[in-house]
Short mmCIF file of C-alpha atoms and ligand atoms in Angstrom, two decimals:
data_model
loop_
_atom_site.label_atom_id
_atom_site.label_comp_id
_atom_site.label_asym_id
_atom_site.label_seq_id
_atom_site.Cartn_x
_atom_site.Cartn_y
_atom_site.Cartn_z
CA MET G 1 12.66 -5.50 -20.63
CA THR G 2 14.03 -2.94 -23.07
CA SER G 3 13.77 0.67 -21.89
CA PRO G 4 12.96 3.48 -24.35
CA LYS G 5 16.64 4.35 -24.56
CA GLY G 6 17.45 0.84 -25.68
CA SER G 7 19.31 -0.10 -22.52
CA VAL G 8 18.37 -3.46 -21.09
CA ASP G 9 18.20 -4.67 -17.50
CA VAL G 10 17.99 -8.41 -16.90
CA ASP G 11 18.95 -11.07 -14.40
CA ILE G 12 21.09 -12.96 -16.91
CA LEU G 13 22.80 -11.80 -20.08
CA ILE G 14 23.84 -14.61 -22.43
CA VAL G 15 26.60 -13.65 -24.85
CA GLY G 16 26.07 -15.76 -27.97
CA ALA G 17 22.70 -16.96 -29.33
CA GLY G 18 24.03 -20.21 -30.74
CA PRO G 19 22.28 -23.48 -29.83
CA VAL G 20 23.78 -23.47 -26.36
CA GLY G 21 22.85 -19.85 -25.61
CA LEU G 22 19.32 -20.45 -26.87
CA TYR G 23 18.87 -23.40 -24.55
CA GLY G 24 20.22 -21.20 -21.73
CA ALA G 25 17.44 -18.69 -22.49
CA TYR G 26 14.86 -21.42 -21.95
CA TYR G 27 16.56 -22.52 -18.75
CA ALA G 28 16.79 -18.99 -17.33
CA GLY G 29 13.08 -18.54 -18.03
CA PHE G 30 12.30 -21.86 -16.44
CA ARG G 31 14.12 -20.65 -13.31
CA GLY G 32 12.00 -17.49 -13.27
CA LEU G 33 14.86 -15.22 -14.35
CA SER G 34 14.72 -12.52 -16.98
CA VAL G 35 17.20 -13.04 -19.78
CA ALA G 36 18.68 -11.29 -22.81
CA LEU G 37 20.78 -12.84 -25.55
CA ILE G 38 23.22 -10.80 -27.58
CA ASP G 39 24.74 -12.03 -30.84
CA SER G 40 26.91 -10.36 -33.41
CA LEU G 41 25.17 -12.33 -36.17
CA PRO G 42 21.92 -11.02 -37.63
CA GLU G 43 20.14 -14.31 -36.90
CA ALA G 44 20.03 -16.67 -33.92
CA GLY G 45 21.58 -20.14 -34.16
CA GLY G 46 25.36 -19.63 -34.12
CA GLN G 47 27.41 -22.10 -36.15
CA VAL G 48 24.32 -24.13 -36.99
CA THR G 49 22.56 -21.25 -38.73
CA ALA G 50 25.69 -19.80 -40.29
CA MET G 51 27.33 -22.97 -41.53
CA TYR G 52 24.98 -25.92 -41.77
CA PRO G 53 21.27 -25.09 -41.43
CA GLU G 54 20.31 -27.64 -44.09
CA LYS G 55 22.37 -30.52 -42.67
CA LEU G 56 20.92 -33.28 -40.54
CA LEU G 57 22.25 -33.76 -37.01
CA PHE G 58 22.02 -37.28 -35.62
CA ASP G 59 23.45 -36.80 -32.13
CA VAL G 60 21.01 -34.49 -30.35
CA GLY G 61 19.17 -36.39 -27.63
CA GLY G 62 15.55 -37.16 -28.46
CA PHE G 63 15.90 -36.47 -32.19
CA PRO G 64 16.97 -39.47 -34.29
CA ALA G 65 17.69 -36.90 -37.01
CA ILE G 66 16.99 -33.18 -37.12
CA LYS G 67 17.84 -30.50 -39.65
CA GLY G 68 20.03 -27.72 -38.22
CA ARG G 69 17.44 -25.10 -39.10
CA ASP G 70 14.70 -27.07 -37.31
CA LEU G 71 16.82 -27.57 -34.20
CA VAL G 72 17.34 -23.81 -33.96
CA SER G 73 13.67 -23.01 -34.46
CA ASN G 74 12.73 -25.60 -31.82
CA LEU G 75 15.17 -24.02 -29.37
CA VAL G 76 13.71 -20.58 -30.08
CA ALA G 77 10.19 -21.98 -29.60
CA GLN G 78 11.20 -23.64 -26.32
CA ALA G 79 12.47 -20.32 -24.92
CA ALA G 80 9.68 -18.18 -26.44
CA PRO G 81 7.15 -18.51 -23.57
CA PHE G 82 9.64 -16.73 -21.31
CA GLU G 83 10.05 -13.84 -23.76
CA PRO G 84 13.82 -13.51 -23.86
CA THR G 85 15.15 -10.22 -25.24
CA TYR G 86 17.14 -10.81 -28.45
CA LEU G 87 19.83 -8.27 -29.28
CA LEU G 88 21.00 -9.42 -32.70
CA ASP G 89 23.58 -7.89 -35.01
CA GLU G 90 25.25 -6.47 -31.90
CA GLN G 91 28.56 -7.50 -30.43
CA ALA G 92 29.13 -7.60 -26.68
CA ALA G 93 32.03 -5.19 -26.54
CA LYS G 94 32.88 -3.85 -23.08
CA LEU G 95 32.40 -5.16 -19.54
CA GLU G 96 32.32 -3.09 -16.38
CA ARG G 97 31.64 -4.30 -12.87
CA ILE G 98 29.61 -2.16 -10.50
CA PRO G 99 30.24 -3.46 -6.97
CA ALA G 100 27.19 -4.47 -4.95
CA ASP G 101 25.82 -2.03 -2.41
CA GLY G 102 25.95 -4.47 0.51
CA ASP G 103 24.90 -8.09 0.06
CA GLY G 104 23.99 -9.46 -3.33
CA PRO G 105 25.82 -9.80 -6.59
CA ASP G 106 27.77 -7.09 -8.39
CA THR G 107 26.06 -5.59 -11.39
CA LEU G 108 27.74 -6.47 -14.65
CA LEU G 109 27.38 -3.75 -17.24
CA VAL G 110 28.00 -4.82 -20.82
CA THR G 111 28.19 -2.26 -23.60
CA ALA G 112 27.20 -3.49 -27.04
CA SER G 113 28.79 -2.38 -30.31
CA SER G 114 25.63 -0.30 -30.92
CA GLY G 115 26.33 1.69 -27.77
CA ARG G 116 23.41 0.07 -25.92
CA THR G 117 24.12 -1.06 -22.36
CA ILE G 118 22.89 -4.25 -20.76
CA SER G 119 22.95 -4.52 -17.03
CA ALA G 120 22.82 -8.01 -15.54
CA ARG G 121 23.35 -9.85 -12.28
CA ALA G 122 25.14 -12.67 -14.10
CA VAL G 123 26.68 -13.10 -17.53
CA ILE G 124 26.96 -16.45 -19.29
CA ILE G 125 29.39 -16.55 -22.17
CA SER G 126 28.35 -19.05 -24.83
CA SER G 127 30.21 -17.37 -27.62
CA GLY G 128 31.45 -20.54 -29.29
CA ILE G 129 34.43 -19.87 -31.49
CA GLY G 130 33.84 -16.12 -31.36
CA THR G 131 32.36 -13.49 -33.62
CA PHE G 132 32.04 -14.78 -37.17
CA THR G 133 32.99 -12.50 -40.02
CA PRO G 134 32.24 -13.77 -43.51
CA ARG G 135 35.17 -13.77 -45.92
CA PRO G 136 34.22 -11.04 -48.37
CA LEU G 137 33.67 -11.54 -52.08
CA PRO G 138 36.29 -9.39 -53.86
CA ASN G 139 34.61 -6.33 -55.45
CA GLY G 140 31.34 -7.23 -53.72
CA VAL G 141 31.07 -4.48 -51.10
CA ALA G 142 28.83 -2.21 -53.19
CA TYR G 143 26.31 -5.04 -53.68
CA GLU G 144 25.99 -6.24 -50.09
CA ASN G 145 22.27 -6.48 -49.24
CA LYS G 146 21.51 -5.51 -52.85
CA GLY G 147 21.54 -9.07 -54.08
CA LEU G 148 24.84 -10.20 -52.54
CA ALA G 149 24.46 -12.13 -49.27
CA TYR G 150 26.77 -14.06 -46.97
CA PHE G 151 23.94 -15.71 -44.98
CA VAL G 152 20.73 -17.32 -46.15
CA PRO G 153 18.27 -16.86 -43.29
CA GLU G 154 15.30 -17.78 -45.49
CA LEU G 155 14.94 -19.69 -48.73
CA ALA G 156 11.69 -18.04 -49.89
CA PRO G 157 13.26 -14.82 -51.28
CA TYR G 158 15.19 -16.97 -53.78
CA ALA G 159 12.09 -18.50 -55.37
CA ASP G 160 12.16 -18.09 -59.17
CA LYS G 161 15.44 -16.16 -59.02
CA ASP G 162 18.67 -16.70 -60.92
CA VAL G 163 21.21 -17.47 -58.22
CA VAL G 164 25.01 -17.73 -58.33
CA ILE G 165 26.65 -19.43 -55.35
CA VAL G 166 30.38 -18.86 -54.90
CA GLY G 167 32.47 -21.40 -52.97
CA GLY G 168 33.43 -25.03 -52.83
CA GLY G 169 32.75 -25.98 -49.20
CA ASP G 170 29.85 -27.61 -47.40
CA SER G 171 27.84 -24.39 -47.09
CA ALA G 172 28.04 -23.69 -50.84
CA PHE G 173 26.82 -27.20 -51.64
CA ASP G 174 24.13 -27.14 -48.93
CA TRP G 175 22.72 -23.88 -50.34
CA ALA G 176 22.86 -25.24 -53.87
CA LEU G 177 20.93 -28.32 -52.80
CA ALA G 178 18.33 -26.32 -50.90
CA LEU G 179 17.81 -23.77 -53.69
CA ALA G 180 17.83 -26.13 -56.68
CA PRO G 181 14.11 -26.98 -56.48
CA LEU G 182 13.14 -23.39 -55.73
CA ALA G 183 15.24 -20.99 -57.78
CA ARG G 184 14.91 -20.44 -61.53
CA SER G 185 18.59 -21.26 -62.04
CA VAL G 186 21.49 -22.05 -59.73
CA TYR G 187 25.16 -21.85 -60.71
CA LEU G 188 27.85 -22.94 -58.29
CA VAL G 189 31.13 -21.20 -59.07
CA HIS G 190 34.38 -22.46 -57.56
CA ARG G 191 37.88 -21.27 -58.26
CA ARG G 192 39.45 -24.75 -58.08
CA ASP G 193 38.48 -28.10 -59.56
CA LYS G 194 38.46 -29.84 -56.16
CA PHE G 195 35.89 -29.20 -53.45
CA ARG G 196 36.20 -29.03 -49.67
CA ALA G 197 32.59 -30.19 -49.33
CA HIS G 198 31.82 -33.80 -48.45
CA ALA G 199 31.81 -36.08 -51.49
CA HIS G 200 28.24 -37.09 -50.63
CA SER G 201 27.01 -33.47 -50.82
CA VAL G 202 28.84 -32.99 -54.11
CA SER G 203 27.24 -36.05 -55.67
CA LEU G 204 23.77 -34.97 -54.43
CA VAL G 205 24.21 -31.58 -56.12
CA GLU G 206 25.56 -33.17 -59.30
CA ASN G 207 22.23 -34.95 -59.61
CA THR G 208 20.22 -31.72 -59.56
CA THR G 209 19.75 -28.93 -62.12
CA VAL G 210 22.59 -26.95 -60.49
CA GLN G 211 25.34 -26.07 -62.96
CA ILE G 212 28.80 -26.37 -61.44
CA LEU G 213 31.58 -24.20 -62.88
CA VAL G 214 35.09 -25.09 -61.75
CA ASN G 215 38.33 -23.12 -62.15
CA ALA G 216 35.99 -20.17 -62.29
CA GLN G 217 35.80 -16.83 -60.48
CA VAL G 218 33.43 -13.89 -60.35
CA LYS G 219 35.28 -11.27 -62.36
CA GLU G 220 32.68 -8.53 -62.16
CA ILE G 221 29.24 -7.99 -60.70
CA LEU G 222 26.87 -6.18 -63.03
CA GLY G 223 23.95 -3.93 -62.11
CA THR G 224 23.40 -0.32 -61.13
CA ASP G 225 21.21 -0.40 -58.02
CA ALA G 226 21.26 -4.14 -57.42
CA VAL G 227 22.82 -7.31 -58.79
CA GLU G 228 21.63 -7.97 -62.34
CA GLY G 229 24.33 -10.27 -63.64
CA VAL G 230 27.86 -11.56 -63.20
CA ASP G 231 30.83 -12.03 -65.46
CA ILE G 232 32.63 -15.28 -64.72
CA ALA G 233 36.26 -15.77 -65.73
CA ILE G 234 37.11 -19.40 -66.39
CA THR G 235 40.76 -20.47 -66.46
CA GLY G 236 41.89 -21.23 -70.00
CA GLN G 237 38.97 -19.43 -71.64
CA GLU G 238 39.53 -16.07 -73.22
CA ASP G 239 35.95 -14.81 -73.06
CA VAL G 240 34.08 -14.27 -69.82
CA LEU G 241 30.81 -16.09 -69.26
CA ARG G 242 28.02 -13.57 -68.61
CA LEU G 243 25.22 -14.95 -66.44
CA PRO G 244 21.92 -13.25 -65.62
CA CYS G 245 21.71 -13.21 -61.85
CA HIS G 246 19.50 -11.66 -59.19
CA ASN G 247 21.27 -13.09 -56.18
CA ILE G 248 24.84 -13.99 -55.33
CA ILE G 249 25.52 -16.08 -52.24
CA ALA G 250 29.17 -15.86 -51.26
CA ALA G 251 29.95 -18.98 -49.20
CA LEU G 252 33.67 -18.38 -48.85
CA GLY G 253 33.87 -19.30 -45.17
CA PHE G 254 34.17 -17.27 -42.02
CA THR G 255 36.91 -16.01 -39.79
CA ALA G 256 36.13 -16.12 -36.08
CA ASN G 257 37.78 -14.49 -33.13
CA LEU G 258 36.87 -13.62 -29.58
CA GLY G 259 37.68 -9.96 -30.23
CA PRO G 260 36.57 -7.76 -27.32
CA LEU G 261 36.06 -10.72 -24.94
CA LEU G 262 39.85 -10.95 -24.77
CA GLU G 263 39.78 -7.67 -22.80
CA TRP G 264 37.25 -8.82 -20.19
CA GLY G 265 39.87 -9.96 -17.69
CA LEU G 266 39.02 -13.63 -18.23
CA ASP G 267 41.66 -16.32 -18.26
CA ILE G 268 41.39 -17.09 -21.98
CA GLN G 269 43.53 -19.99 -23.17
CA HIS G 270 45.07 -19.99 -26.64
CA HIS G 271 42.82 -17.02 -27.58
CA ARG G 272 39.85 -19.42 -27.81
CA HIS G 273 38.80 -21.15 -24.60
CA ILE G 274 37.71 -20.08 -21.12
CA PRO G 275 38.49 -22.45 -18.25
CA VAL G 276 35.53 -23.19 -15.98
CA ASP G 277 34.96 -25.21 -12.82
CA SER G 278 32.28 -27.87 -12.42
CA ALA G 279 29.65 -25.15 -11.82
CA MET G 280 30.69 -23.51 -15.13
CA ARG G 281 32.12 -20.52 -13.23
CA THR G 282 34.94 -18.61 -14.84
CA ALA G 283 37.65 -16.94 -12.77
CA GLN G 284 35.48 -13.77 -12.65
CA PRO G 285 32.64 -13.71 -10.10
CA GLY G 286 29.21 -13.64 -11.74
CA ILE G 287 30.58 -14.71 -15.12
CA PHE G 288 29.94 -18.25 -16.33
CA ALA G 289 30.78 -19.98 -19.61
CA ALA G 290 29.23 -22.89 -21.50
CA GLY G 291 29.32 -24.52 -24.91
CA ASP G 292 32.24 -24.56 -27.31
CA ILE G 293 34.06 -21.75 -25.53
CA ALA G 294 34.13 -23.43 -22.09
CA GLU G 295 37.18 -25.53 -21.28
CA TYR G 296 37.87 -28.21 -18.64
CA ASP G 297 39.63 -31.52 -18.51
CA GLY G 298 37.85 -34.03 -20.72
CA LYS G 299 35.77 -31.45 -22.59
CA VAL G 300 33.75 -32.74 -25.55
CA ARG G 301 32.61 -30.00 -27.96
CA LEU G 302 29.12 -31.09 -28.93
CA ILE G 303 25.75 -29.38 -28.80
CA SER G 304 24.35 -32.07 -26.48
CA VAL G 305 27.18 -31.43 -24.01
CA GLY G 306 26.69 -27.65 -24.24
CA PHE G 307 23.02 -28.02 -23.33
CA GLY G 308 23.96 -29.65 -20.02
CA GLU G 309 26.69 -27.10 -19.38
CA ILE G 310 24.42 -24.10 -19.80
CA ALA G 311 21.69 -25.63 -17.61
CA THR G 312 24.39 -26.03 -14.95
CA ALA G 313 25.59 -22.45 -15.51
CA VAL G 314 22.07 -20.98 -15.23
CA CYS G 315 21.26 -22.93 -12.05
CA ASN G 316 24.51 -21.92 -10.39
CA ALA G 317 24.07 -18.31 -11.51
CA ALA G 318 20.55 -18.36 -10.00
CA HIS G 319 21.92 -19.62 -6.69
CA ALA G 320 24.81 -17.11 -6.74
CA MET G 321 22.49 -14.14 -7.28
CA ASP G 322 19.90 -15.36 -4.78
CA PRO G 323 21.14 -17.99 -2.29
CA SER G 324 17.53 -18.81 -1.43
CA MET G 325 17.23 -20.40 -4.88
CA SER G 326 18.57 -23.92 -4.82
CA VAL G 327 21.04 -25.01 -7.45
CA PHE G 328 18.84 -27.98 -8.36
CA PRO G 329 15.85 -26.66 -10.30
CA GLY G 330 13.47 -29.53 -9.67
CA HIS G 331 12.09 -31.62 -12.50
CA SER G 332 10.19 -29.72 -15.17
CA SER G 333 7.76 -32.63 -15.33
CA ASP G 334 6.86 -31.99 -11.69
CA LEU G 335 6.15 -28.32 -12.20
CA PRO G 336 2.88 -27.55 -13.95
CA ALA G 337 3.76 -23.85 -14.06
CA ALA G 338 7.10 -24.43 -15.81
CA VAL G 339 5.66 -22.76 -18.90
CA PRO G 340 3.24 -19.83 -18.44
CA ALA G 341 -0.36 -20.87 -19.13
CA ASP G 342 -0.75 -18.25 -21.89
CA ALA G 343 2.51 -19.29 -23.58
CA ALA G 344 2.66 -19.17 -27.37
CA LEU G 345 2.55 -22.58 -28.94
CA PRO G 346 6.02 -23.61 -30.07
CA ALA G 347 4.99 -23.52 -33.72
CA ASP G 348 4.29 -19.77 -33.39
CA ALA G 349 7.91 -18.87 -32.66
CA ALA G 350 9.85 -17.52 -35.63
CA VAL G 351 13.65 -17.58 -35.47
CA PRO G 352 14.56 -14.04 -34.43
CA ALA G 353 16.54 -12.02 -36.92
CA ALA G 354 17.81 -8.45 -36.69
C1 FAD A 401 29.86 -28.03 -40.35
C2 FAD A 401 29.63 -28.33 -38.88
C3 FAD A 401 28.88 -29.43 -38.51
C4 FAD A 401 28.66 -29.73 -37.15
N1 FAD A 401 27.90 -30.82 -36.82
C5 FAD A 401 27.62 -31.07 -35.50
C6 FAD A 401 26.82 -32.19 -35.13
O1 FAD A 401 26.36 -32.97 -35.96
N2 FAD A 401 26.57 -32.39 -33.78
C7 FAD A 401 27.08 -31.54 -32.81
O2 FAD A 401 26.80 -31.75 -31.63
N3 FAD A 401 27.86 -30.50 -33.16
C8 FAD A 401 28.15 -30.24 -34.48
N4 FAD A 401 28.96 -29.17 -34.81
C9 FAD A 401 29.51 -28.34 -33.72
C10 FAD A 401 28.41 -27.42 -33.16
O3 FAD A 401 27.86 -26.61 -34.19
C11 FAD A 401 28.99 -26.56 -32.05
O4 FAD A 401 29.47 -27.40 -31.02
C12 FAD A 401 27.91 -25.63 -31.49
O5 FAD A 401 27.45 -24.73 -32.49
C13 FAD A 401 28.43 -24.84 -30.32
O6 FAD A 401 27.39 -24.05 -29.87
P1 FAD A 401 27.65 -22.71 -29.04
O7 FAD A 401 26.28 -22.14 -28.82
O8 FAD A 401 28.55 -23.00 -27.91
O9 FAD A 401 28.49 -21.75 -30.02
P2 FAD A 401 28.21 -21.21 -31.49
O10 FAD A 401 27.28 -22.06 -32.26
O11 FAD A 401 29.58 -20.99 -32.07
O12 FAD A 401 27.51 -19.81 -31.24
C14 FAD A 401 28.21 -18.77 -30.62
C15 FAD A 401 27.60 -17.44 -31.00
O13 FAD A 401 28.24 -16.42 -30.23
C16 FAD A 401 28.34 -15.25 -31.02
N5 FAD A 401 29.38 -14.38 -30.45
C17 FAD A 401 30.67 -14.66 -30.25
N6 FAD A 401 31.29 -13.62 -29.65
C18 FAD A 401 30.34 -12.67 -29.46
C19 FAD A 401 30.34 -11.37 -28.91
N7 FAD A 401 31.43 -10.81 -28.38
N8 FAD A 401 29.18 -10.67 -28.92
C20 FAD A 401 28.04 -11.20 -29.44
N9 FAD A 401 27.99 -12.43 -29.99
C21 FAD A 401 29.12 -13.15 -29.99
C22 FAD A 401 28.68 -15.79 -32.41
O14 FAD A 401 28.29 -14.86 -33.41
C23 FAD A 401 27.81 -17.08 -32.45
O15 FAD A 401 26.57 -16.83 -33.06
C24 FAD A 401 29.21 -28.88 -36.14
C25 FAD A 401 29.97 -27.76 -36.51
C26 FAD A 401 30.18 -27.47 -37.86
C27 FAD A 401 30.98 -26.25 -38.23
#
């Protein structure tokens, strides 16, 4: 439902395409509502994609164990038949309310960082811990997208490449483990001699071909148009170590903040959480919240809990925008038309990326 000008008009806008927002897209489609998801990251999946796509999750109902990356692609596949509009690499910046002309809900007009506007009858905020910004690699700016990356949406581009991973946390070790069998060489460079990553991940990587350099830092990136090598300074060694390198993955962590959402007139607690009632309503009519950002007594911040919350939010939003729609959706197993007959098979759905 994107117009030529890029503005979007939908029943429900979901702010945040993390696991919870993605499940909300399915649920909105299931309820017959049009839906758009906006995310400031270039790829769907929220914390799962950004921080632990290669890790196994053991606490998602129905999956004894599932890799983060696979969970996200299953969620995308589940929503795909309803053709949600993905607005990636765009932050939801401004909110305006256009009062209803008589009965019916107000129109909520959200302006994205790109300048695009999204008009919706309800907004569900599933923005987790906020907009993630990767911690930059010092002196790396000129090489961003020219061999230096902060996210690894796909492993294939690293096949047969010389890769240097910078960092000592879980993401750095997860990438090292995933790329070891694929890349021509993998160095993991960390400025200390202790790691934040789990000991188990460290010992898995130690048993691969990955070369770990501790007390080491990228001193200079080499290359004219793209990364061609790196000079590594190692504490106590006079000479730098020059490594051939096509790709640098800087896994130095992320900062996250709610940024513009703080100006939306919501009752945001401690700059991080939005209180909701049992229907996942915020204090603002037409605006709901679910997932990590939603707060109530007894809250448990888990993906499985967020799934239930956003189903509740969608069903209550549906009822609020059209009182003839009941809050209870019926059982999907009772509804043969729950997925359109010409729906793409789940396996056809690629994880959207900007
Ligand atoms: C290392 C690690 C391991 C974990 N393991 C598990 C586990 O095993 N089981 C489990 O249940 N949970 C686990 N979690 C927690 C789980 O990842 C979170 O509970 C879950 O991601 C929350 O989902 P969400 O969709 O609410 O938010 P998020 O995943 O945080 O997604 C929110 C999205 O909103 C976007 N966003 C924010 N503000 C804006 C804006 N203004 N405009 C546009 N986009 C915006 C962000 O970019 C982000 O993509 C783990 C977390 C970490 C860090």
